[in-house]
Amino acid sequence: MITLTERAANHVTSFLAKRGKGVGLRLGVRTSGCSGMAYKLEYADAVNPDDFTFESHGVKVVVDPKSLTYLDGTELDFAREGLNEGFKFNNPNVKDQCGCGESFNVV
């Protein structure tokens, strides 16, 4: 299961409204970085037949089957820290991550 904090859901809802299209948020992982994997985050315009979908605070979250193995139990937050803002992944499966925070592994 994937969840969003209320802050993250509000941000996604607002952006989808401005964008004028989309069914929700697509989360995934890809091989990258010094620790092995990196998050993919994009707005979903469609749901594929093999995708898993979750709803959190009124926002549909779409995840492909391969990525769900690494993301199950993740909470996505949206944070503002000083002049920076962005999504933060609270993933209980992460065992280690690189110093810059861009990649992780679940070994």
mmCIF file of C-alpha atoms in Angstrom:
data_model
loop_
_atom_site.group_PDB
_atom_site.id
_atom_site.type_symbol
_atom_site.label_atom_id
_atom_site.label_comp_id
_atom_site.label_asym_id
_atom_site.label_seq_id
_atom_site.Cartn_x
_atom_site.Cartn_y
_atom_site.Cartn_z
ATOM 1 C CA MET A 1 0.000 0.000 0.000
ATOM 2 C CA ILE A 2 1.175 3.522 -0.839
ATOM 3 C CA THR A 3 -0.142 6.567 1.022
ATOM 4 C CA LEU A 4 0.146 10.332 0.737
ATOM 5 C CA THR A 5 0.183 12.819 3.547
ATOM 6 C CA GLU A 6 -2.548 15.430 3.377
ATOM 7 C CA ARG A 7 0.072 18.015 2.307
ATOM 8 C CA ALA A 8 1.247 15.833 -0.574
ATOM 9 C CA ALA A 9 -2.320 15.083 -1.669
ATOM 10 C CA ASN A 10 -3.202 18.793 -1.664
ATOM 11 C CA HIS A 11 -0.141 19.574 -3.792
ATOM 12 C CA VAL A 12 -0.965 16.837 -6.322
ATOM 13 C CA THR A 13 -4.639 17.854 -6.492
ATOM 14 C CA SER A 14 -3.698 21.486 -7.068
ATOM 15 C CA PHE A 15 -1.175 20.628 -9.762
ATOM 16 C CA LEU A 16 -3.552 18.261 -11.584
ATOM 17 C CA ALA A 17 -6.199 21.014 -11.598
ATOM 18 C CA LYS A 18 -3.717 23.520 -13.094
ATOM 19 C CA ARG A 19 -2.501 20.916 -15.570
ATOM 20 C CA GLY A 20 -6.062 20.237 -16.706
ATOM 21 C CA LYS A 21 -5.646 16.493 -17.141
ATOM 22 C CA GLY A 22 -4.458 13.355 -15.366
ATOM 23 C CA VAL A 23 -5.893 10.583 -13.234
ATOM 24 C CA GLY A 24 -3.380 10.769 -10.404
ATOM 25 C CA LEU A 25 0.245 10.286 -9.486
ATOM 26 C CA ARG A 26 2.501 7.515 -10.838
ATOM 27 C CA LEU A 27 5.306 6.259 -8.588
ATOM 28 C CA GLY A 28 8.060 3.903 -9.609
ATOM 29 C CA VAL A 29 11.711 3.001 -9.240
ATOM 30 C CA ARG A 30 14.555 2.776 -11.730
ATOM 31 C CA THR A 31 18.133 1.551 -11.580
ATOM 32 C CA SER A 32 20.333 4.574 -10.934
ATOM 33 C CA GLY A 33 22.751 6.347 -8.632
ATOM 34 C CA CYS A 34 25.481 5.104 -6.362
ATOM 35 C CA SER A 35 23.149 3.066 -4.121
ATOM 36 C CA GLY A 36 21.350 1.221 -6.908
ATOM 37 C CA MET A 37 17.804 2.592 -7.243
ATOM 38 C CA ALA A 38 16.087 5.950 -7.609
ATOM 39 C CA TYR A 39 12.479 7.040 -7.385
ATOM 40 C CA LYS A 40 10.427 7.979 -10.440
ATOM 41 C CA LEU A 41 7.559 10.386 -9.930
ATOM 42 C CA GLU A 42 5.227 11.651 -12.637
ATOM 43 C CA TYR A 43 1.610 12.518 -13.193
ATOM 44 C CA ALA A 44 -0.444 9.619 -14.540
ATOM 45 C CA ASP A 45 -2.681 10.211 -17.537
ATOM 46 C CA ALA A 46 -3.827 6.583 -17.675
ATOM 47 C CA VAL A 47 -3.790 3.369 -15.654
ATOM 48 C CA ASN A 48 -2.312 0.301 -17.346
ATOM 49 C CA PRO A 49 -4.095 -3.056 -16.888
ATOM 50 C CA ASP A 50 -1.286 -4.489 -14.727
ATOM 51 C CA ASP A 51 -0.859 -1.373 -12.529
ATOM 52 C CA PHE A 52 -1.780 -1.319 -8.864
ATOM 53 C CA THR A 53 -3.833 1.673 -7.712
ATOM 54 C CA PHE A 54 -4.269 3.127 -4.242
ATOM 55 C CA GLU A 55 -6.278 6.120 -3.122
ATOM 56 C CA SER A 56 -5.086 8.456 -0.405
ATOM 57 C CA HIS A 57 -6.795 11.729 0.606
ATOM 58 C CA GLY A 58 -8.738 11.645 -2.671
ATOM 59 C CA VAL A 59 -5.672 11.176 -4.905
ATOM 60 C CA LYS A 60 -5.134 8.055 -7.000
ATOM 61 C CA VAL A 61 -1.603 6.628 -6.757
ATOM 62 C CA VAL A 62 -0.554 4.323 -9.607
ATOM 63 C CA VAL A 63 2.351 1.856 -9.278
ATOM 64 C CA ASP A 64 3.660 -0.767 -11.707
ATOM 65 C CA PRO A 65 4.033 -4.325 -10.318
ATOM 66 C CA LYS A 66 7.864 -4.342 -10.370
ATOM 67 C CA SER A 67 8.116 -1.070 -8.447
ATOM 68 C CA LEU A 68 5.539 -2.085 -5.842
ATOM 69 C CA THR A 69 8.021 -4.624 -4.435
ATOM 70 C CA TYR A 70 10.318 -1.734 -3.478
ATOM 71 C CA LEU A 71 7.641 0.850 -2.611
ATOM 72 C CA ASP A 72 5.106 -1.134 -0.583
ATOM 73 C CA GLY A 73 4.400 0.697 2.676
ATOM 74 C CA THR A 74 5.805 4.025 1.434
ATOM 75 C CA GLU A 75 4.311 7.328 2.543
ATOM 76 C CA LEU A 76 4.845 10.281 0.231
ATOM 77 C CA ASP A 77 5.054 13.707 1.837
ATOM 78 C CA PHE A 78 5.485 17.198 0.382
ATOM 79 C CA ALA A 79 7.810 19.449 2.341
ATOM 80 C CA ARG A 80 9.080 22.993 2.157
ATOM 81 C CA GLU A 81 12.480 23.571 3.724
ATOM 82 C CA GLY A 82 13.731 27.114 3.321
ATOM 83 C CA LEU A 83 13.686 27.936 -0.381
ATOM 84 C CA ASN A 84 13.453 24.267 -1.387
ATOM 85 C CA GLU A 85 10.289 22.259 -1.746
ATOM 86 C CA GLY A 86 9.562 18.790 -3.017
ATOM 87 C CA PHE A 87 8.285 15.313 -2.381
ATOM 88 C CA LYS A 88 9.861 13.169 0.337
ATOM 89 C CA PHE A 89 9.634 9.394 0.301
ATOM 90 C CA ASN A 90 9.221 7.732 3.701
ATOM 91 C CA ASN A 91 9.982 4.187 2.564
ATOM 92 C CA PRO A 92 10.265 1.485 5.266
ATOM 93 C CA ASN A 93 12.012 -0.855 2.799
ATOM 94 C CA VAL A 94 15.137 1.309 2.411
ATOM 95 C CA LYS A 95 18.185 -0.254 4.046
ATOM 96 C CA ASP A 96 20.769 2.265 2.833
ATOM 97 C CA GLN A 97 20.922 5.421 0.724
ATOM 98 C CA CYS A 98 23.630 7.547 -0.803
ATOM 99 C CA GLY A 99 24.874 10.688 0.891
ATOM 100 C CA CYS A 100 23.036 13.003 -1.497
ATOM 101 C CA GLY A 101 19.732 11.186 -0.925
ATOM 102 C CA GLU A 102 19.092 10.592 -4.623
ATOM 103 C CA SER A 103 19.372 6.797 -4.605
ATOM 104 C CA PHE A 104 18.743 3.891 -2.250
ATOM 105 C CA ASN A 105 18.871 0.126 -1.913
ATOM 106 C CA VAL A 106 16.636 -2.412 -0.212
ATOM 107 C CA VAL A 107 19.083 -5.316 0.153
#
